[in-house]
Amino acid sequence: GLQKVIKDEALVGKVTYETSTILHHIAAIGKGLAHNAELVADSMQKEGDFSIIAIIFITIIVGSFFSFFIANLISKPILKIVKTIETISTGDLNVHFDIEQEDEIGMLAKSMDDMVANLKETVDMAETISNGNLTVNVKLLSDKDTLGMALDKMVKKLKDTIKEVKNGADNVASGSEELSASAEELSSGATEQA
C-alpha cells in the first residue's frame, strides 16, 4: 500500500512536472506567437499607414488636377469677358463676347452682348441727332434708362431752342419789315416836304 501510494505520488509528481514543463513550453510558444502577432500587427499597421498615405497622396493629386481643370473652365471665359469689357471702356463698341456656354458665364456674356447692342443703338440715335435730325424717336430701354432719358431731354430742348430761335428770327424779320416801312414813310414824307 505505502509503496503504491509513494509510487502513485511519484507518478503524480512526474506527471505534474511534465505537465508543468509542457505548460511552460505552451506559454513560451504562446508568448512567441503573441510576439509574432504583435510584429505582424505592427507591420500591417505600417502597411496600412502607407496605404492611407498613398490614398491621401493620390486623392490630393487627382483633386489638384480637377481643381486646375475647373479653374481653367471658369477663369478663361471670365478673363475673355474682362478683356472685352476693357475694350468697351475705351469707347470701342465693335466687340462681341464669343462665349457659347449654357452656364452662368454664358448668361453673363449674352447679357454683355445685349448691352453692347443697346449702346450701339443709343450711339446711332446720338449721331442722328448730331447730324441735325431732331425727328428721331428716342427709344427708352426701361424706366431707368438714364442715357436714353438724357438723349430724349436733349432732343426736346434742342427742338424748343430751334423754335425760340425761329420765333426770334421771325420777330427780327417782322421788326425789320416794320422798320423798313417806317423808313419808307419817313423818306416819302421828307420828299414831299422838299
Short mmCIF file of C-alpha atoms in Angstrom, two decimals:
data_model
loop_
_atom_site.label_atom_id
_atom_site.label_comp_id
_atom_site.label_asym_id
_atom_site.label_seq_id
_atom_site.Cartn_x
_atom_site.Cartn_y
_atom_site.Cartn_z
CA GLY A 1 0.00 0.00 0.00
CA LEU A 2 2.54 2.61 1.08
CA GLN A 3 4.79 1.84 -1.76
CA LYS A 4 1.95 2.07 -4.11
CA VAL A 5 0.98 5.48 -2.67
CA ILE A 6 4.60 6.61 -2.98
CA LYS A 7 4.74 5.27 -6.48
CA ASP A 8 1.45 6.96 -7.27
CA GLU A 9 2.74 10.17 -5.72
CA ALA A 10 5.90 9.91 -7.74
CA LEU A 11 3.82 9.32 -10.82
CA VAL A 12 1.64 12.31 -9.97
CA GLY A 13 4.76 14.39 -9.33
CA LYS A 14 6.27 13.25 -12.62
CA VAL A 15 3.01 13.97 -14.48
CA THR A 16 2.74 17.33 -12.73
CA TYR A 17 6.35 18.11 -13.59
CA GLU A 18 5.87 17.07 -17.21
CA THR A 19 2.54 18.93 -17.37
CA SER A 20 4.22 21.96 -15.89
CA THR A 21 7.03 21.69 -18.44
CA ILE A 22 4.53 21.29 -21.27
CA LEU A 23 2.56 24.27 -19.97
CA HIS A 24 5.78 26.31 -19.82
CA HIS A 25 6.52 25.32 -23.41
CA ILE A 26 2.96 26.18 -24.42
CA ALA A 27 3.32 29.51 -22.59
CA ALA A 28 6.64 30.13 -24.34
CA ILE A 29 5.04 29.23 -27.69
CA GLY A 30 2.08 31.48 -26.78
CA LYS A 31 4.49 34.32 -25.95
CA GLY A 32 6.30 33.71 -29.20
CA LEU A 33 3.03 33.66 -31.10
CA ALA A 34 1.88 36.83 -29.30
CA HIS A 35 5.18 38.48 -30.15
CA ASN A 36 4.87 37.39 -33.79
CA ALA A 37 1.25 38.57 -33.86
CA GLU A 38 2.40 41.91 -32.48
CA LEU A 39 5.09 42.16 -35.16
CA VAL A 40 2.55 41.25 -37.85
CA ALA A 41 0.10 43.80 -36.43
CA ASP A 42 2.82 46.48 -36.41
CA SER A 43 3.77 45.54 -39.94
CA MET A 44 0.13 45.63 -41.04
CA GLN A 45 -0.34 48.96 -39.32
CA LYS A 46 2.73 50.34 -41.07
CA GLU A 47 1.48 48.95 -44.36
CA GLY A 48 -1.96 50.34 -43.52
CA ASP A 49 -0.41 53.70 -42.72
CA PHE A 50 1.43 53.53 -46.02
CA SER A 51 -1.79 52.62 -47.82
CA ILE A 52 -3.62 55.51 -46.18
CA ILE A 53 -0.77 57.89 -47.03
CA ALA A 54 -0.76 56.61 -50.62
CA ILE A 55 -4.54 57.06 -50.90
CA ILE A 56 -4.31 60.60 -49.46
CA PHE A 57 -1.48 61.47 -51.84
CA ILE A 58 -3.37 60.12 -54.87
CA THR A 59 -6.51 61.98 -53.75
CA ILE A 60 -4.55 65.23 -53.47
CA ILE A 61 -3.07 64.79 -56.95
CA VAL A 62 -6.44 63.92 -58.53
CA GLY A 63 -8.15 66.73 -56.60
CA SER A 64 -5.49 69.21 -57.71
CA PHE A 65 -5.90 68.13 -61.33
CA PHE A 66 -9.69 68.56 -61.19
CA SER A 67 -9.35 71.89 -59.36
CA PHE A 68 -6.96 73.15 -62.02
CA PHE A 69 -9.26 71.89 -64.79
CA ILE A 70 -12.35 73.51 -63.26
CA ALA A 71 -10.45 76.73 -62.51
CA ASN A 72 -9.46 76.94 -66.18
CA LEU A 73 -13.04 76.28 -67.27
CA ILE A 74 -14.12 79.25 -65.17
CA SER A 75 -11.19 81.65 -65.43
CA LYS A 76 -10.54 81.56 -69.20
CA PRO A 77 -14.01 82.82 -70.21
CA ILE A 78 -14.03 85.33 -67.36
CA LEU A 79 -10.65 86.72 -68.46
CA LYS A 80 -12.05 86.95 -72.01
CA ILE A 81 -15.05 88.89 -70.68
CA VAL A 82 -12.76 91.22 -68.69
CA LYS A 83 -10.63 91.98 -71.77
CA THR A 84 -13.74 92.70 -73.84
CA ILE A 85 -15.14 94.99 -71.12
CA GLU A 86 -11.80 96.83 -71.01
CA THR A 87 -12.15 97.39 -74.77
CA ILE A 88 -15.67 98.75 -74.26
CA SER A 89 -14.42 101.06 -71.50
CA THR A 90 -12.18 102.77 -74.09
CA GLY A 91 -15.29 103.58 -76.16
CA ASP A 92 -14.87 100.82 -78.74
CA LEU A 93 -18.23 99.12 -79.23
CA ASN A 94 -17.09 96.92 -82.11
CA VAL A 95 -16.81 93.91 -79.85
CA HIS A 96 -18.56 90.60 -79.36
CA PHE A 97 -18.38 88.24 -76.42
CA ASP A 98 -17.54 84.97 -78.19
CA ILE A 99 -18.57 82.66 -75.37
CA GLU A 100 -21.06 79.94 -76.20
CA GLN A 101 -21.68 78.33 -72.82
CA GLU A 102 -25.01 77.40 -71.24
CA ASP A 103 -23.93 78.24 -67.67
CA GLU A 104 -23.79 81.48 -65.69
CA ILE A 105 -20.73 82.65 -67.60
CA GLY A 106 -22.60 82.17 -70.89
CA MET A 107 -25.53 84.13 -69.48
CA LEU A 108 -23.14 86.92 -68.46
CA ALA A 109 -21.62 87.02 -71.95
CA LYS A 110 -25.06 87.16 -73.59
CA SER A 111 -26.14 89.99 -71.26
CA MET A 112 -22.96 91.89 -72.14
CA ASP A 113 -23.64 91.36 -75.88
CA ASP A 114 -27.16 92.75 -75.36
CA MET A 115 -25.72 95.75 -73.51
CA VAL A 116 -23.28 96.47 -76.34
CA ALA A 117 -26.11 96.22 -78.90
CA ASN A 118 -28.20 98.70 -76.86
CA LEU A 119 -25.24 101.07 -76.55
CA LYS A 120 -24.72 100.91 -80.33
CA GLU A 121 -28.39 101.84 -80.88
CA THR A 122 -28.01 104.76 -78.46
CA VAL A 123 -24.86 105.90 -80.28
CA ASP A 124 -26.75 105.73 -83.61
CA MET A 125 -29.51 107.94 -82.15
CA ALA A 126 -26.92 110.42 -80.85
CA GLU A 127 -25.25 110.53 -84.28
CA THR A 128 -28.63 111.15 -85.95
CA ILE A 129 -29.29 114.00 -83.51
CA SER A 130 -25.79 115.44 -84.04
CA ASN A 131 -26.48 115.50 -87.80
CA GLY A 132 -29.42 117.83 -87.11
CA ASN A 133 -32.24 115.31 -87.38
CA LEU A 134 -34.46 116.08 -84.41
CA THR A 135 -37.31 113.90 -85.66
CA VAL A 136 -35.62 110.90 -84.09
CA ASN A 137 -37.78 108.95 -81.66
CA VAL A 138 -35.63 108.09 -78.66
CA LYS A 139 -36.45 104.53 -77.55
CA LEU A 140 -36.05 104.08 -73.81
CA LEU A 141 -34.81 100.64 -72.77
CA SER A 142 -36.52 100.88 -69.37
CA ASP A 143 -37.78 103.43 -66.90
CA LYS A 144 -34.23 103.53 -65.52
CA ASP A 145 -32.52 104.23 -68.88
CA THR A 146 -30.70 107.41 -67.83
CA LEU A 147 -28.77 107.75 -71.11
CA GLY A 148 -31.94 107.36 -73.18
CA MET A 149 -33.77 109.86 -70.95
CA ALA A 150 -30.90 112.33 -71.33
CA LEU A 151 -31.00 111.97 -75.14
CA ASP A 152 -34.79 112.41 -75.17
CA LYS A 153 -34.48 115.52 -72.98
CA MET A 154 -31.71 116.85 -75.26
CA VAL A 155 -33.91 116.40 -78.38
CA LYS A 156 -36.82 118.21 -76.70
CA LYS A 157 -34.55 121.07 -75.53
CA LEU A 158 -32.98 121.38 -78.99
CA LYS A 159 -36.47 121.49 -80.58
CA ASP A 160 -37.50 124.19 -78.06
CA THR A 161 -34.29 126.14 -78.75
CA ILE A 162 -34.82 125.92 -82.51
CA LYS A 163 -38.43 127.03 -82.07
CA GLU A 164 -37.26 130.01 -79.95
CA VAL A 165 -34.58 130.88 -82.49
CA LYS A 166 -37.16 130.64 -85.29
CA ASN A 167 -39.60 132.83 -83.32
CA GLY A 168 -36.78 135.28 -82.64
CA ALA A 169 -35.85 135.30 -86.32
CA ASP A 170 -39.50 135.83 -87.27
CA ASN A 171 -39.69 138.72 -84.78
CA VAL A 172 -36.50 140.21 -86.18
CA ALA A 173 -37.84 139.84 -89.74
CA SER A 174 -41.18 141.38 -88.74
CA GLY A 175 -39.42 144.20 -86.91
CA SER A 176 -37.14 144.68 -89.88
CA GLU A 177 -40.17 144.97 -92.20
CA GLU A 178 -41.79 147.48 -89.86
CA LEU A 179 -38.56 149.46 -89.65
CA SER A 180 -38.26 149.35 -93.41
CA ALA A 181 -41.86 150.53 -93.82
CA SER A 182 -41.28 153.32 -91.29
CA ALA A 183 -38.10 154.35 -93.09
CA GLU A 184 -40.03 154.47 -96.38
CA GLU A 185 -42.71 156.62 -94.83
CA LEU A 186 -40.09 158.96 -93.44
CA SER A 187 -38.35 159.06 -96.74
CA SER A 188 -41.54 159.77 -98.67
CA GLY A 189 -42.57 162.36 -96.09
CA ALA A 190 -39.23 164.07 -96.42
CA THR A 191 -39.53 164.01 -100.20
CA GLU A 192 -42.99 165.62 -100.02
CA GLN A 193 -41.73 168.37 -97.76
CA ALA A 194 -38.90 169.17 -100.03
#
